[in-house]
Short mmCIF file of C-alpha atoms and ligand atoms in Angstrom, two decimals:
data_model
loop_
_atom_site.label_atom_id
_atom_site.label_comp_id
_atom_site.label_asym_id
_atom_site.label_seq_id
_atom_site.Cartn_x
_atom_site.Cartn_y
_atom_site.Cartn_z
CA MET W 1 15.93 -18.53 -9.23
CA ILE W 2 12.91 -15.84 -9.00
CA SER W 3 11.38 -14.57 -12.10
CA ILE W 4 8.89 -11.97 -12.75
CA PHE W 5 6.78 -12.41 -16.03
CA LEU W 6 5.52 -8.62 -16.56
CA GLY W 7 3.38 -7.67 -19.05
CA PRO W 8 -0.08 -6.61 -20.12
CA PRO W 9 -3.14 -9.77 -20.24
CA GLY W 10 -2.88 -11.42 -23.35
CA SER W 11 1.04 -11.04 -23.52
CA GLY W 12 1.68 -14.41 -23.36
CA LYS W 13 3.14 -14.50 -19.84
CA GLY W 14 0.61 -17.67 -18.55
CA THR W 15 1.25 -19.61 -21.40
CA GLN W 16 5.06 -19.08 -21.09
CA ALA W 17 5.33 -19.95 -17.33
CA LYS W 18 3.22 -22.84 -17.74
CA HIS W 19 5.80 -24.20 -20.50
CA PHE W 20 8.56 -23.36 -17.88
CA GLN W 21 6.81 -25.10 -14.89
CA SER W 22 6.34 -28.68 -16.77
CA ALA W 23 9.68 -28.42 -18.54
CA ARG W 24 11.63 -27.16 -15.91
CA GLY W 25 9.97 -27.76 -12.45
CA TRP W 26 9.84 -24.04 -11.97
CA PRO W 27 6.33 -23.61 -9.90
CA GLN W 28 4.06 -20.91 -11.87
CA LEU W 29 2.45 -18.64 -9.14
CA SER W 30 -0.39 -17.05 -11.01
CA THR W 31 -2.35 -15.22 -8.88
CA GLY W 32 -5.18 -14.94 -11.68
CA ASP W 33 -5.30 -18.91 -11.61
CA MET W 34 -5.01 -18.96 -7.74
CA LEU W 35 -8.25 -16.19 -7.44
CA ARG W 36 -10.30 -18.16 -9.98
CA ALA W 37 -9.75 -21.17 -8.26
CA ALA W 38 -11.01 -19.15 -5.22
CA ILE W 39 -14.04 -18.73 -6.87
CA ALA W 40 -14.84 -22.10 -8.28
CA SER W 41 -14.32 -23.67 -4.74
CA GLY W 42 -16.46 -20.81 -3.29
CA ALA W 43 -13.90 -19.78 -0.49
CA GLU W 44 -14.22 -16.55 1.20
CA LEU W 45 -11.14 -15.22 -0.89
CA GLY W 46 -13.39 -16.10 -4.15
CA VAL W 47 -16.26 -14.13 -2.83
CA LYS W 48 -14.48 -10.98 -2.29
CA ALA W 49 -12.65 -10.86 -5.43
CA LYS W 50 -15.39 -11.81 -7.82
CA GLY W 51 -17.06 -8.77 -8.31
CA PHE W 52 -13.35 -6.54 -9.15
CA MET W 53 -12.38 -9.77 -11.70
CA GLU W 54 -15.51 -9.81 -13.72
CA LYS W 55 -15.09 -5.83 -14.03
CA GLY W 56 -11.93 -6.48 -15.22
CA ALA W 57 -10.64 -4.07 -12.23
CA LEU W 58 -7.83 -5.28 -9.82
CA VAL W 59 -8.48 -7.14 -6.87
CA PRO W 60 -7.57 -5.20 -3.58
CA ASP W 61 -3.17 -5.66 -3.03
CA ASP W 62 -3.63 -6.98 0.68
CA LEU W 63 -5.59 -9.91 -0.63
CA VAL W 64 -3.09 -10.79 -3.53
CA ILE W 65 -0.14 -10.16 -1.28
CA ALA W 66 -1.32 -12.59 1.35
CA LEU W 67 -1.86 -15.15 -1.49
CA ILE W 68 1.88 -14.60 -2.47
CA GLU W 69 3.29 -14.54 0.60
CA LYS W 70 1.40 -18.16 1.71
CA ARG W 71 2.13 -20.28 -1.43
CA SER W 72 5.55 -18.80 -2.29
CA GLN W 73 6.52 -20.37 1.04
CA ASP W 74 5.35 -23.96 0.25
CA PRO W 75 8.51 -26.33 -0.26
CA ASP W 76 8.14 -26.52 -4.08
CA CYS W 77 9.19 -23.15 -4.19
CA ALA W 78 12.23 -23.34 -2.18
CA GLN W 79 14.12 -23.64 -5.41
CA GLY W 80 12.51 -20.27 -6.77
CA PHE W 81 9.45 -19.68 -9.01
CA ILE W 82 7.94 -17.62 -11.60
CA LEU W 83 5.83 -15.02 -10.61
CA ASP W 84 3.12 -14.68 -13.54
CA GLY W 85 0.82 -11.68 -13.17
CA PHE W 86 1.97 -10.62 -9.62
CA PRO W 87 3.04 -7.75 -8.84
CA ARG W 88 0.47 -5.56 -10.87
CA THR W 89 1.14 -2.44 -8.54
CA ILE W 90 3.82 -0.53 -7.10
CA ALA W 91 2.31 -1.29 -3.75
CA GLN W 92 2.48 -4.96 -4.69
CA GLY W 93 6.07 -4.70 -5.90
CA GLU W 94 6.99 -2.92 -2.81
CA SER W 95 5.35 -5.63 -0.24
CA LEU W 96 7.76 -8.19 -2.45
CA ALA W 97 10.66 -6.56 -2.36
CA ARG W 98 10.19 -6.72 1.69
CA MET W 99 8.89 -10.11 1.53
CA LEU W 100 11.99 -11.18 -0.07
CA GLN W 101 14.15 -9.18 2.02
CA ALA W 102 12.72 -10.69 5.34
CA ARG W 103 13.54 -14.21 3.94
CA GLY W 104 17.20 -13.36 2.63
CA LYS W 105 15.96 -13.70 -1.25
CA ARG W 106 16.28 -11.90 -4.17
CA ILE W 107 14.66 -11.30 -7.53
CA GLY W 108 16.88 -12.77 -10.42
CA SER W 109 15.13 -11.04 -13.20
CA VAL W 110 11.91 -9.36 -14.63
CA LEU W 111 10.68 -10.61 -18.15
CA TYR W 112 9.05 -7.69 -19.51
CA PHE W 113 6.54 -9.06 -22.29
CA LYS W 114 6.26 -6.00 -24.74
CA ILE W 115 3.13 -5.92 -27.20
CA ASP W 116 0.97 -3.39 -28.29
CA ASP W 117 -2.92 -2.75 -27.55
CA ALA W 118 -4.52 -3.97 -30.90
CA GLU W 119 -2.50 -7.32 -30.89
CA LEU W 120 -3.62 -8.05 -27.35
CA VAL W 121 -7.61 -7.10 -28.45
CA ALA W 122 -7.13 -10.16 -31.16
CA ARG W 123 -5.58 -12.37 -28.83
CA LEU W 124 -7.84 -12.22 -26.23
CA SER W 125 -11.03 -12.26 -27.64
CA GLY W 126 -10.21 -15.59 -29.56
CA ARG W 127 -8.72 -16.77 -26.24
CA ARG W 128 -10.27 -20.05 -24.90
CA THR W 129 -9.59 -21.35 -21.46
CA CYS W 130 -10.11 -25.13 -20.25
CA GLU W 131 -12.20 -24.99 -17.34
CA LYS W 132 -10.85 -28.02 -15.69
CA CYS W 133 -7.12 -27.62 -16.06
CA GLY W 134 -6.77 -24.02 -17.56
CA SER W 135 -4.81 -24.83 -20.43
CA VAL W 136 -5.25 -21.94 -23.16
CA PHE W 137 -6.11 -22.29 -26.58
CA HIS W 138 -7.25 -19.56 -29.22
CA VAL W 139 -9.72 -20.21 -31.81
CA LYS W 140 -7.24 -18.90 -34.66
CA PHE W 141 -3.74 -18.84 -33.51
CA SER W 142 -3.76 -22.15 -31.81
CA PRO W 143 -7.20 -24.19 -31.70
CA PRO W 144 -7.82 -27.31 -30.12
CA LYS W 145 -7.93 -30.32 -32.35
CA ARG W 146 -11.73 -30.98 -31.17
CA ASP W 147 -13.91 -27.69 -31.19
CA GLY W 148 -14.53 -26.58 -27.62
CA VAL W 149 -12.69 -29.66 -25.92
CA CYS W 150 -9.43 -29.32 -24.27
CA ASP W 151 -6.61 -31.57 -26.05
CA LYS W 152 -4.84 -32.24 -22.53
CA CYS W 153 -7.93 -33.39 -20.06
CA GLN W 154 -10.87 -33.21 -22.70
CA GLY W 155 -12.30 -30.62 -20.28
CA LYS W 156 -14.46 -27.99 -21.82
CA LEU W 157 -13.42 -24.66 -23.46
CA ILE W 158 -14.70 -21.82 -22.29
CA GLN W 159 -14.47 -18.03 -22.78
CA ARG W 160 -13.62 -16.37 -19.49
CA ASN W 161 -15.89 -13.56 -18.71
CA ASP W 162 -13.18 -11.09 -18.25
CA ASP W 163 -11.93 -12.26 -22.09
CA GLN W 164 -14.96 -10.32 -23.56
CA GLU W 165 -13.98 -7.11 -25.81
CA SER W 166 -15.41 -4.63 -23.37
CA VAL W 167 -13.86 -6.04 -20.23
CA ILE W 168 -10.70 -6.66 -22.13
CA ARG W 169 -10.60 -2.71 -22.92
CA ASN W 170 -11.05 -2.13 -19.28
CA ARG W 171 -8.57 -4.45 -18.27
CA LEU W 172 -5.82 -2.84 -20.73
CA SER W 173 -6.31 0.46 -19.28
CA VAL W 174 -5.94 -0.78 -15.93
CA TYR W 175 -2.38 -2.30 -16.97
CA HIS W 176 -1.18 1.21 -18.34
CA GLN W 177 -2.62 3.19 -14.96
CA GLN W 178 -1.73 0.81 -12.27
CA THR W 179 0.90 -2.04 -13.85
CA SER W 180 2.95 -0.22 -16.31
CA PRO W 181 4.54 1.89 -13.60
CA LEU W 182 6.09 -1.59 -12.56
CA VAL W 183 8.19 -1.12 -15.89
CA ASP W 184 10.13 1.84 -14.64
CA PHE W 185 10.43 0.29 -10.96
CA TYR W 186 12.09 -2.43 -11.96
CA ARG W 187 14.22 -0.76 -14.97
CA THR W 188 15.85 1.53 -12.38
CA GLN W 189 16.73 -1.76 -10.44
CA GLY W 190 18.32 -2.83 -13.64
CA LEU W 191 16.36 -6.22 -13.49
CA ILE W 192 14.18 -5.60 -16.60
CA ARG W 193 14.57 -8.07 -19.56
CA GLU W 194 12.83 -7.20 -22.66
CA ILE W 195 11.09 -9.72 -24.91
CA ASP W 196 8.72 -9.04 -28.47
CA ALA W 197 5.99 -10.96 -27.01
CA ALA W 198 4.17 -10.36 -30.45
CA LEU W 199 6.72 -13.28 -31.74
CA PRO W 200 5.02 -16.61 -32.22
CA PRO W 201 5.38 -18.61 -28.88
CA ALA W 202 7.85 -20.61 -29.89
CA GLN W 203 10.55 -18.08 -30.45
CA VAL W 204 9.42 -16.13 -27.57
CA GLN W 205 10.00 -19.46 -25.53
CA GLY W 206 13.20 -19.57 -26.91
CA LYS W 207 14.34 -15.97 -26.33
CA LEU W 208 13.11 -16.73 -22.62
CA GLU W 209 15.19 -20.08 -22.69
CA ALA W 210 18.32 -17.84 -23.09
CA LEU W 211 17.42 -15.01 -21.13
CA LEU W 212 16.66 -17.09 -18.09
CA LYS W 213 19.92 -19.24 -18.69
CA SER W 214 22.38 -16.12 -18.65
P1 LIG X 301 -5.18 -13.14 -15.16
O1 LIG X 301 -5.27 -14.18 -15.47
O2 LIG X 301 -3.55 -12.30 -14.83
O3 LIG X 301 -5.27 -11.90 -15.93
O4 LIG X 301 -5.89 -12.26 -13.97
C1 LIG X 301 -7.09 -12.41 -13.42
C2 LIG X 301 -7.85 -11.11 -13.37
O5 LIG X 301 -7.48 -11.18 -11.66
C3 LIG X 301 -7.44 -9.65 -12.78
O6 LIG X 301 -8.04 -8.81 -14.04
C4 LIG X 301 -7.54 -9.01 -11.70
O7 LIG X 301 -8.82 -8.79 -11.57
C5 LIG X 301 -7.01 -10.31 -11.17
N1 LIG X 301 -5.49 -10.38 -10.36
C6 LIG X 301 -4.82 -11.09 -10.90
N2 LIG X 301 -3.66 -10.57 -10.25
C7 LIG X 301 -3.86 -9.57 -9.36
C8 LIG X 301 -3.15 -8.56 -8.89
N3 LIG X 301 -1.45 -9.28 -8.75
N4 LIG X 301 -3.48 -8.05 -8.46
C9 LIG X 301 -4.65 -7.61 -8.51
N5 LIG X 301 -5.56 -8.56 -9.20
C10 LIG X 301 -5.24 -9.52 -9.83
#
């Protein structure tokens, strides 16, 4: 089962993908998480990606395509995986199609997280991320038990640089220009399943369960 979680930043793709990873064992392949890990470890990829990410711009296609090509061949991906935050451009979508075709695999479904911009700005600007395990909280909608401390690993909760409002606006405009054309790209292939991502996370999860089963 290969699924793509497609939608704007802050639409809940990552939270839901993490849930399915722990509940069902489907690996979450998040290019955003991989790039942040590369920055944190000082890897060359991180050095190349950092400037783009801080501005809310997309990292060049060849870098993220190489990441997914490699990670998706790990043994834990043999039965399938969830792509979270990839592809983000038509060129990435085309590369993915070629890569899967060469391996005799195909995409099962593309879950499209639909939500409007005003809701996203409110969500993202209150988002706090654990710098240790990557768990995501929200100052208003899902606060941690202790202020600034991760419930799961006691790591420190931080606001990602790219969750600041000016950067968020840029990320949204990048999404509308470069990523949203993928909705039609996959719609014409009959793969799009739409989710109302403005619903509370538990309801979104229920709808995803049903869609992923069918
Ligand atoms: P995310 O955590 O998915 O919101 O990604 C954070 C940032 O990482 C994005 O704003 C981009 O700068 C970069 N990034 C993540 N995935 C991709 C991708 N598929 N293509 C290009 N840039 C990406």
